[in-house]
mmCIF file with all atom_site columns, C-alpha atoms and ligand atoms in Angstrom:
data_model
loop_
_atom_site.group_PDB
_atom_site.id
_atom_site.type_symbol
_atom_site.label_atom_id
_atom_site.label_alt_id
_atom_site.label_comp_id
_atom_site.label_asym_id
_atom_site.label_entity_id
_atom_site.label_seq_id
_atom_site.pdbx_PDB_ins_code
_atom_site.Cartn_x
_atom_site.Cartn_y
_atom_site.Cartn_z
_atom_site.occupancy
_atom_site.B_iso_or_equiv
_atom_site.pdbx_formal_charge
_atom_site.auth_seq_id
_atom_site.auth_comp_id
_atom_site.auth_asym_id
_atom_site.auth_atom_id
_atom_site.pdbx_PDB_model_num
ATOM   1   C  CA  . UNK A 1 1   ? -13.540 -14.479 86.490 1.00 0.00 ? 30  UNK A CA  1
ATOM   2   C  CA  . UNK A 1 2   ? -11.964 -17.880 85.851 1.00 0.00 ? 31  UNK A CA  1
ATOM   3   C  CA  . UNK A 1 3   ? -13.644 -21.269 86.218 1.00 0.00 ? 32  UNK A CA  1
ATOM   4   C  CA  . UNK A 1 4   ? -11.089 -24.049 86.636 1.00 0.00 ? 33  UNK A CA  1
ATOM   5   C  CA  . UNK A 1 5   ? -12.089 -27.654 86.010 1.00 0.00 ? 34  UNK A CA  1
ATOM   6   C  CA  . UNK A 1 6   ? -9.423  -29.772 87.637 1.00 0.00 ? 35  UNK A CA  1
ATOM   7   C  CA  . UNK A 1 7   ? -9.101  -33.144 89.333 1.00 0.00 ? 36  UNK A CA  1
ATOM   8   C  CA  . UNK A 1 8   ? -7.984  -33.817 92.898 1.00 0.00 ? 37  UNK A CA  1
ATOM   9   C  CA  . UNK A 1 9   ? -4.492  -35.209 93.306 1.00 0.00 ? 38  UNK A CA  1
ATOM   10  C  CA  . UNK A 1 10  ? -3.619  -35.023 89.627 1.00 0.00 ? 39  UNK A CA  1
ATOM   11  C  CA  . UNK A 1 11  ? 0.064   -35.135 88.631 1.00 0.00 ? 40  UNK A CA  1
ATOM   12  C  CA  . UNK A 1 12  ? 1.736   -33.709 85.542 1.00 0.00 ? 41  UNK A CA  1
ATOM   13  C  CA  . UNK A 1 13  ? 5.085   -33.354 83.836 1.00 0.00 ? 42  UNK A CA  1
ATOM   14  C  CA  . UNK A 1 14  ? 5.888   -31.686 80.523 1.00 0.00 ? 43  UNK A CA  1
ATOM   15  C  CA  . UNK A 1 15  ? 7.295   -34.349 78.169 1.00 0.00 ? 44  UNK A CA  1
ATOM   16  C  CA  . UNK A 1 16  ? 7.405   -32.197 75.024 1.00 0.00 ? 45  UNK A CA  1
ATOM   17  C  CA  . UNK A 1 17  ? 10.236  -34.120 73.304 1.00 0.00 ? 46  UNK A CA  1
ATOM   18  C  CA  . UNK A 1 18  ? 8.563   -37.463 73.967 1.00 0.00 ? 47  UNK A CA  1
ATOM   19  C  CA  . UNK A 1 19  ? 5.139   -36.332 72.746 1.00 0.00 ? 48  UNK A CA  1
ATOM   20  C  CA  . UNK A 1 20  ? 6.526   -34.028 70.015 1.00 0.00 ? 49  UNK A CA  1
ATOM   21  C  CA  . UNK A 1 21  ? 4.786   -31.042 71.546 1.00 0.00 ? 50  UNK A CA  1
ATOM   22  C  CA  . UNK A 1 22  ? 1.359   -32.609 71.406 1.00 0.00 ? 51  UNK A CA  1
ATOM   23  C  CA  . UNK A 1 23  ? -0.139  -29.469 72.966 1.00 0.00 ? 52  UNK A CA  1
ATOM   24  C  CA  . UNK A 1 24  ? 1.294   -27.168 70.273 1.00 0.00 ? 53  UNK A CA  1
ATOM   25  C  CA  . UNK A 1 25  ? -0.950  -28.632 67.583 1.00 0.00 ? 54  UNK A CA  1
ATOM   26  C  CA  . UNK A 1 26  ? -3.580  -26.344 66.104 1.00 0.00 ? 55  UNK A CA  1
ATOM   27  C  CA  . UNK A 1 27  ? -3.739  -22.666 66.829 1.00 0.00 ? 56  UNK A CA  1
ATOM   28  C  CA  . UNK A 1 28  ? -3.159  -21.540 70.389 1.00 0.00 ? 57  UNK A CA  1
ATOM   29  C  CA  . UNK A 1 29  ? -5.657  -19.030 71.806 1.00 0.00 ? 58  UNK A CA  1
ATOM   30  C  CA  . UNK A 1 30  ? -4.218  -15.564 72.415 1.00 0.00 ? 59  UNK A CA  1
ATOM   31  C  CA  . UNK A 1 31  ? -5.207  -12.071 73.498 1.00 0.00 ? 60  UNK A CA  1
ATOM   32  C  CA  . UNK A 1 32  ? -4.379  -8.729  71.897 1.00 0.00 ? 61  UNK A CA  1
ATOM   33  C  CA  . UNK A 1 33  ? -1.790  -8.347  74.682 1.00 0.00 ? 62  UNK A CA  1
ATOM   34  C  CA  . UNK A 1 34  ? -0.152  -11.648 73.670 1.00 0.00 ? 63  UNK A CA  1
ATOM   35  C  CA  . UNK A 1 35  ? -0.087  -10.530 70.036 1.00 0.00 ? 64  UNK A CA  1
ATOM   36  C  CA  . UNK A 1 36  ? 1.429   -7.154  70.929 1.00 0.00 ? 65  UNK A CA  1
ATOM   37  C  CA  . UNK A 1 37  ? 4.139   -8.712  73.129 1.00 0.00 ? 66  UNK A CA  1
ATOM   38  C  CA  . UNK A 1 38  ? 5.046   -11.255 70.419 1.00 0.00 ? 67  UNK A CA  1
ATOM   39  C  CA  . UNK A 1 39  ? 5.193   -8.537  67.729 1.00 0.00 ? 68  UNK A CA  1
ATOM   40  C  CA  . UNK A 1 40  ? 7.459   -6.375  69.868 1.00 0.00 ? 69  UNK A CA  1
ATOM   41  C  CA  . UNK A 1 41  ? 9.812   -9.272  70.664 1.00 0.00 ? 70  UNK A CA  1
ATOM   42  C  CA  . UNK A 1 42  ? 9.990   -10.788 67.170 1.00 0.00 ? 71  UNK A CA  1
ATOM   43  C  CA  . UNK A 1 43  ? 9.449   -7.809  64.861 1.00 0.00 ? 72  UNK A CA  1
ATOM   44  C  CA  . UNK A 1 44  ? 6.693   -9.765  63.087 1.00 0.00 ? 73  UNK A CA  1
ATOM   45  C  CA  . UNK A 1 45  ? 3.430   -8.151  62.025 1.00 0.00 ? 74  UNK A CA  1
ATOM   46  C  CA  . UNK A 1 46  ? 0.362   -9.626  63.746 1.00 0.00 ? 75  UNK A CA  1
ATOM   47  C  CA  . UNK A 1 47  ? -1.150  -10.759 60.427 1.00 0.00 ? 76  UNK A CA  1
ATOM   48  C  CA  . UNK A 1 48  ? 1.905   -12.959 59.814 1.00 0.00 ? 77  UNK A CA  1
ATOM   49  C  CA  . UNK A 1 49  ? 1.325   -15.165 62.843 1.00 0.00 ? 78  UNK A CA  1
ATOM   50  C  CA  . UNK A 1 50  ? -2.205  -14.684 64.207 1.00 0.00 ? 79  UNK A CA  1
ATOM   51  C  CA  . UNK A 1 51  ? -5.844  -14.425 63.242 1.00 0.00 ? 80  UNK A CA  1
ATOM   52  C  CA  . UNK A 1 52  ? -8.731  -12.777 65.035 1.00 0.00 ? 81  UNK A CA  1
ATOM   53  C  CA  . UNK A 1 53  ? -11.320 -15.445 65.970 1.00 0.00 ? 82  UNK A CA  1
ATOM   54  C  CA  . UNK A 1 54  ? -14.244 -13.260 66.896 1.00 0.00 ? 83  UNK A CA  1
ATOM   55  C  CA  . UNK A 1 55  ? -15.102 -9.594  67.365 1.00 0.00 ? 84  UNK A CA  1
ATOM   56  C  CA  . UNK A 1 56  ? -14.416 -9.825  71.090 1.00 0.00 ? 85  UNK A CA  1
ATOM   57  C  CA  . UNK A 1 57  ? -10.634 -10.027 71.154 1.00 0.00 ? 86  UNK A CA  1
ATOM   58  C  CA  . UNK A 1 58  ? -9.961  -13.741 70.981 1.00 0.00 ? 87  UNK A CA  1
ATOM   59  C  CA  . UNK A 1 59  ? -7.046  -14.425 68.628 1.00 0.00 ? 88  UNK A CA  1
ATOM   60  C  CA  . UNK A 1 60  ? -5.477  -17.670 67.476 1.00 0.00 ? 89  UNK A CA  1
ATOM   61  C  CA  . UNK A 1 61  ? -1.864  -18.266 66.493 1.00 0.00 ? 90  UNK A CA  1
ATOM   62  C  CA  . UNK A 1 62  ? -1.432  -19.629 62.967 1.00 0.00 ? 91  UNK A CA  1
ATOM   63  C  CA  . UNK A 1 63  ? -0.389  -23.203 62.311 1.00 0.00 ? 92  UNK A CA  1
ATOM   64  C  CA  . UNK A 1 64  ? 1.968   -24.732 59.773 1.00 0.00 ? 93  UNK A CA  1
ATOM   65  C  CA  . UNK A 1 65  ? 1.407   -28.410 58.925 1.00 0.00 ? 94  UNK A CA  1
ATOM   66  C  CA  . UNK A 1 66  ? -0.882  -28.708 61.921 1.00 0.00 ? 95  UNK A CA  1
ATOM   67  C  CA  . UNK A 1 67  ? 1.669   -27.326 64.402 1.00 0.00 ? 96  UNK A CA  1
ATOM   68  C  CA  . UNK A 1 68  ? 1.998   -23.848 65.892 1.00 0.00 ? 97  UNK A CA  1
ATOM   69  C  CA  . UNK A 1 69  ? 3.936   -21.428 63.687 1.00 0.00 ? 98  UNK A CA  1
ATOM   70  C  CA  . UNK A 1 70  ? 6.397   -20.829 66.558 1.00 0.00 ? 99  UNK A CA  1
ATOM   71  C  CA  . UNK A 1 71  ? 7.279   -24.467 67.145 1.00 0.00 ? 100 UNK A CA  1
ATOM   72  C  CA  . UNK A 1 72  ? 10.896  -25.367 66.302 1.00 0.00 ? 101 UNK A CA  1
ATOM   73  C  CA  . UNK A 1 73  ? 11.925  -28.653 64.683 1.00 0.00 ? 102 UNK A CA  1
ATOM   74  C  CA  . UNK A 1 74  ? 13.265  -29.895 68.029 1.00 0.00 ? 103 UNK A CA  1
ATOM   75  C  CA  . UNK A 1 75  ? 9.798   -29.189 69.549 1.00 0.00 ? 104 UNK A CA  1
ATOM   76  C  CA  . UNK A 1 76  ? 10.999  -26.220 71.557 1.00 0.00 ? 105 UNK A CA  1
ATOM   77  C  CA  . UNK A 1 77  ? 9.145   -22.904 71.359 1.00 0.00 ? 106 UNK A CA  1
ATOM   78  C  CA  . UNK A 1 78  ? 10.677  -19.894 69.585 1.00 0.00 ? 107 UNK A CA  1
ATOM   79  C  CA  . UNK A 1 79  ? 8.936   -17.586 72.045 1.00 0.00 ? 108 UNK A CA  1
ATOM   80  C  CA  . UNK A 1 80  ? 10.118  -19.282 75.242 1.00 0.00 ? 109 UNK A CA  1
ATOM   81  C  CA  . UNK A 1 81  ? 13.523  -17.616 75.553 1.00 0.00 ? 110 UNK A CA  1
ATOM   82  C  CA  . UNK A 1 82  ? 12.072  -14.286 74.484 1.00 0.00 ? 111 UNK A CA  1
ATOM   83  C  CA  . UNK A 1 83  ? 9.680   -14.518 77.443 1.00 0.00 ? 112 UNK A CA  1
ATOM   84  C  CA  . UNK A 1 84  ? 6.581   -13.858 75.345 1.00 0.00 ? 113 UNK A CA  1
ATOM   85  C  CA  . UNK A 1 85  ? 4.780   -17.189 75.224 1.00 0.00 ? 114 UNK A CA  1
ATOM   86  C  CA  . UNK A 1 86  ? 1.023   -16.556 75.089 1.00 0.00 ? 115 UNK A CA  1
ATOM   87  C  CA  . UNK A 1 87  ? -0.782  -16.711 78.404 1.00 0.00 ? 116 UNK A CA  1
ATOM   88  C  CA  . UNK A 1 88  ? -2.421  -20.013 77.499 1.00 0.00 ? 117 UNK A CA  1
ATOM   89  C  CA  . UNK A 1 89  ? 0.890   -21.649 76.678 1.00 0.00 ? 118 UNK A CA  1
ATOM   90  C  CA  . UNK A 1 90  ? 1.917   -20.928 80.275 1.00 0.00 ? 119 UNK A CA  1
ATOM   91  C  CA  . UNK A 1 91  ? -1.192  -22.649 81.606 1.00 0.00 ? 120 UNK A CA  1
ATOM   92  C  CA  . UNK A 1 92  ? -0.458  -26.234 80.560 1.00 0.00 ? 121 UNK A CA  1
ATOM   93  C  CA  . UNK A 1 93  ? -1.729  -28.800 81.463 1.00 0.00 ? 122 UNK A CA  1
ATOM   94  C  CA  . UNK A 1 94  ? -4.832  -26.618 81.595 1.00 0.00 ? 123 UNK A CA  1
ATOM   95  C  CA  . UNK A 1 95  ? -6.465  -25.749 78.312 1.00 0.00 ? 124 UNK A CA  1
ATOM   96  C  CA  . UNK A 1 96  ? -8.903  -23.187 77.036 1.00 0.00 ? 125 UNK A CA  1
ATOM   97  C  CA  . UNK A 1 97  ? -12.482 -24.422 77.396 1.00 0.00 ? 126 UNK A CA  1
ATOM   98  C  CA  . UNK A 1 98  ? -14.423 -21.380 76.216 1.00 0.00 ? 127 UNK A CA  1
ATOM   99  C  CA  . UNK A 1 99  ? -15.431 -17.881 77.256 1.00 0.00 ? 128 UNK A CA  1
ATOM   100 C  CA  . UNK A 1 100 ? -18.810 -16.690 78.433 1.00 0.00 ? 129 UNK A CA  1
ATOM   101 C  CA  . UNK A 1 101 ? -19.488 -13.083 77.518 1.00 0.00 ? 130 UNK A CA  1
ATOM   102 C  CA  . UNK A 1 102 ? -22.175 -12.000 79.964 1.00 0.00 ? 131 UNK A CA  1
ATOM   103 C  CA  . UNK A 1 103 ? -22.258 -9.078  82.437 1.00 0.00 ? 132 UNK A CA  1
ATOM   104 C  CA  . UNK A 1 104 ? -18.944 -10.513 83.551 1.00 0.00 ? 133 UNK A CA  1
ATOM   105 C  CA  . UNK A 1 105 ? -16.410 -12.145 81.198 1.00 0.00 ? 134 UNK A CA  1
ATOM   106 C  CA  . UNK A 1 106 ? -15.919 -15.731 82.398 1.00 0.00 ? 135 UNK A CA  1
ATOM   107 C  CA  . UNK A 1 107 ? -13.019 -17.842 81.169 1.00 0.00 ? 136 UNK A CA  1
ATOM   108 C  CA  . UNK A 1 108 ? -13.298 -21.615 81.433 1.00 0.00 ? 137 UNK A CA  1
ATOM   109 C  CA  . UNK A 1 109 ? -10.164 -23.753 81.650 1.00 0.00 ? 138 UNK A CA  1
ATOM   110 C  CA  . UNK A 1 110 ? -9.916  -27.471 82.155 1.00 0.00 ? 139 UNK A CA  1
ATOM   111 C  CA  . UNK A 1 111 ? -7.172  -29.914 82.876 1.00 0.00 ? 140 UNK A CA  1
ATOM   112 C  CA  . UNK A 1 112 ? -6.040  -31.593 79.645 1.00 0.00 ? 141 UNK A CA  1
ATOM   113 C  CA  . UNK A 1 113 ? -6.184  -35.313 80.362 1.00 0.00 ? 142 UNK A CA  1
ATOM   114 C  CA  . UNK A 1 114 ? -5.111  -36.265 76.830 1.00 0.00 ? 143 UNK A CA  1
ATOM   115 C  CA  . UNK A 1 115 ? -1.669  -34.724 77.527 1.00 0.00 ? 144 UNK A CA  1
ATOM   116 C  CA  . UNK A 1 116 ? 0.954   -37.528 77.515 1.00 0.00 ? 145 UNK A CA  1
ATOM   117 C  CA  . UNK A 1 117 ? 2.482   -36.005 80.657 1.00 0.00 ? 146 UNK A CA  1
ATOM   118 C  CA  . UNK A 1 118 ? -0.776  -36.356 82.566 1.00 0.00 ? 147 UNK A CA  1
ATOM   119 C  CA  . UNK A 1 119 ? -0.363  -38.554 85.660 1.00 0.00 ? 148 UNK A CA  1
ATOM   120 C  CA  . UNK A 1 120 ? 3.454   -38.180 85.656 1.00 0.00 ? 149 UNK A CA  1
ATOM   121 C  CA  . UNK A 1 121 ? 5.704   -35.875 87.656 1.00 0.00 ? 150 UNK A CA  1
ATOM   122 C  CA  . UNK A 1 122 ? 4.602   -33.519 90.398 1.00 0.00 ? 151 UNK A CA  1
ATOM   123 C  CA  . UNK A 1 123 ? 1.194   -33.223 92.004 1.00 0.00 ? 152 UNK A CA  1
ATOM   124 C  CA  . UNK A 1 124 ? -0.773  -30.205 90.916 1.00 0.00 ? 153 UNK A CA  1
ATOM   125 C  CA  . UNK A 1 125 ? -1.538  -28.481 94.168 1.00 0.00 ? 154 UNK A CA  1
ATOM   126 C  CA  . UNK A 1 126 ? -3.230  -25.316 95.344 1.00 0.00 ? 155 UNK A CA  1
ATOM   127 C  CA  . UNK A 1 127 ? -0.186  -23.170 94.566 1.00 0.00 ? 156 UNK A CA  1
ATOM   128 C  CA  . UNK A 1 128 ? -0.099  -24.387 90.958 1.00 0.00 ? 157 UNK A CA  1
ATOM   129 C  CA  . UNK A 1 129 ? -3.826  -23.806 90.562 1.00 0.00 ? 158 UNK A CA  1
ATOM   130 C  CA  . UNK A 1 130 ? -3.475  -20.332 92.074 1.00 0.00 ? 159 UNK A CA  1
ATOM   131 C  CA  . UNK A 1 131 ? -0.947  -19.558 89.338 1.00 0.00 ? 160 UNK A CA  1
ATOM   132 C  CA  . UNK A 1 132 ? -3.373  -20.880 86.691 1.00 0.00 ? 161 UNK A CA  1
ATOM   133 C  CA  . UNK A 1 133 ? -6.058  -18.637 88.130 1.00 0.00 ? 162 UNK A CA  1
ATOM   134 C  CA  . UNK A 1 134 ? -3.730  -15.635 88.054 1.00 0.00 ? 163 UNK A CA  1
ATOM   135 C  CA  . UNK A 1 135 ? -2.869  -16.271 84.396 1.00 0.00 ? 164 UNK A CA  1
ATOM   136 C  CA  . UNK A 1 136 ? -6.552  -16.809 83.600 1.00 0.00 ? 165 UNK A CA  1
ATOM   137 C  CA  . UNK A 1 137 ? -7.421  -13.491 85.212 1.00 0.00 ? 166 UNK A CA  1
ATOM   138 C  CA  . UNK A 1 138 ? -4.748  -11.802 83.106 1.00 0.00 ? 167 UNK A CA  1
ATOM   139 C  CA  . UNK A 1 139 ? -6.332  -13.347 80.010 1.00 0.00 ? 168 UNK A CA  1
ATOM   140 C  CA  . UNK A 1 140 ? -9.784  -12.079 81.061 1.00 0.00 ? 169 UNK A CA  1
ATOM   141 C  CA  . UNK A 1 141 ? -8.386  -8.597  81.747 1.00 0.00 ? 170 UNK A CA  1
ATOM   142 C  CA  . UNK A 1 142 ? -6.849  -8.435  78.279 1.00 0.00 ? 171 UNK A CA  1
ATOM   143 C  CA  . UNK A 1 143 ? -10.130 -9.549  76.682 1.00 0.00 ? 172 UNK A CA  1
ATOM   144 C  CA  . UNK A 1 144 ? -11.944 -6.844  78.672 1.00 0.00 ? 173 UNK A CA  1
ATOM   145 C  CA  . UNK A 1 145 ? -9.341  -4.241  77.616 1.00 0.00 ? 174 UNK A CA  1
ATOM   146 C  CA  . UNK A 1 146 ? -9.980  -5.183  73.966 1.00 0.00 ? 175 UNK A CA  1
ATOM   147 C  CA  . UNK A 1 147 ? -13.766 -4.855  74.416 1.00 0.00 ? 176 UNK A CA  1
ATOM   148 C  CA  . UNK A 1 148 ? -13.356 -1.466  76.119 1.00 0.00 ? 177 UNK A CA  1
ATOM   149 C  CA  . UNK A 1 149 ? -11.082 -0.088  73.398 1.00 0.00 ? 178 UNK A CA  1
ATOM   150 C  CA  . UNK A 1 150 ? -13.465 -1.372  70.693 1.00 0.00 ? 179 UNK A CA  1
ATOM   151 C  CA  . UNK A 1 151 ? -16.295 0.448   72.453 1.00 0.00 ? 180 UNK A CA  1
ATOM   152 C  CA  . UNK A 1 152 ? -14.177 3.602   72.403 1.00 0.00 ? 181 UNK A CA  1
ATOM   153 C  CA  . UNK A 1 153 ? -13.999 3.242   68.614 1.00 0.00 ? 182 UNK A CA  1
ATOM   154 C  CA  . UNK A 1 154 ? -10.512 1.840   68.038 1.00 0.00 ? 183 UNK A CA  1
ATOM   155 C  CA  . UNK A 1 155 ? -9.966  -0.622  65.214 1.00 0.00 ? 184 UNK A CA  1
ATOM   156 C  CA  . UNK A 1 156 ? -8.341  -4.006  65.882 1.00 0.00 ? 185 UNK A CA  1
ATOM   157 C  CA  . UNK A 1 157 ? -5.145  -2.774  64.195 1.00 0.00 ? 186 UNK A CA  1
ATOM   158 C  CA  . UNK A 1 158 ? -5.077  0.282   66.478 1.00 0.00 ? 187 UNK A CA  1
ATOM   159 C  CA  . UNK A 1 159 ? -5.661  -1.866  69.571 1.00 0.00 ? 188 UNK A CA  1
ATOM   160 C  CA  . UNK A 1 160 ? -2.706  -4.060  68.642 1.00 0.00 ? 189 UNK A CA  1
ATOM   161 C  CA  . UNK A 1 161 ? -0.502  -0.964  68.804 1.00 0.00 ? 190 UNK A CA  1
ATOM   162 C  CA  . UNK A 1 162 ? -1.804  0.380   72.145 1.00 0.00 ? 191 UNK A CA  1
HETATM 163 S  S1  . SF4 B 2 .   ? 3.624   -20.339 71.143 1.00 0.00 ? 29  SF4 B S1  1
HETATM 164 FE FE1 . SF4 B 2 .   ? 5.147   -21.876 71.702 1.00 0.00 ? 29  SF4 B FE1 1
HETATM 165 S  S2  . SF4 B 2 .   ? 4.275   -23.026 73.459 1.00 0.00 ? 29  SF4 B S2  1
HETATM 166 FE FE2 . SF4 B 2 .   ? 2.601   -21.868 72.461 1.00 0.00 ? 29  SF4 B FE2 1
HETATM 167 S  S3  . SF4 B 2 .   ? 1.641   -23.320 71.034 1.00 0.00 ? 29  SF4 B S3  1
HETATM 168 FE FE3 . SF4 B 2 .   ? 3.211   -22.145 69.897 1.00 0.00 ? 29  SF4 B FE3 1
HETATM 169 S  S4  . SF4 B 2 .   ? 5.102   -23.366 70.014 1.00 0.00 ? 29  SF4 B S4  1
HETATM 170 FE FE4 . SF4 B 2 .   ? 3.673   -24.147 71.585 1.00 0.00 ? 29  SF4 B FE4 1
#
């Protein structure tokens, strides 16, 4: 399940060159599925670019000098053309706002008002939010897959190869 905290009539435009990829600071949240897809596309071992954040399948991409390890000097993303950007990187201007692990896994996302592109460009409508919800559900599914495989006795390293 995904809880989306948005604002009515909000507009947004990605201005990554202008803001020097403001959103790619710190470590982006990722699932085991994200890590696996990135490893397959880049040939990198998971330990070289990501860290496990908890025992429930939430990973974080590593940072270099405060910026994501996959950010190029021109502020483009090394993973973009390879088609393996983490789910959360495809959800801008919505950001991770926590997970509730109860009977149901609930992902919280909220619109990122600090983004320099906030208020510019196109209006975020129902279609855009439906896409955010779809991506959020994919994220939740991959967290649930991790939890299920852990329960079956697989190690994190084994799960990253499934
Ligand atoms: S993976 Fe790409 S889009 Fe995501 S935070 Fe890193 S550089 Fe930015």
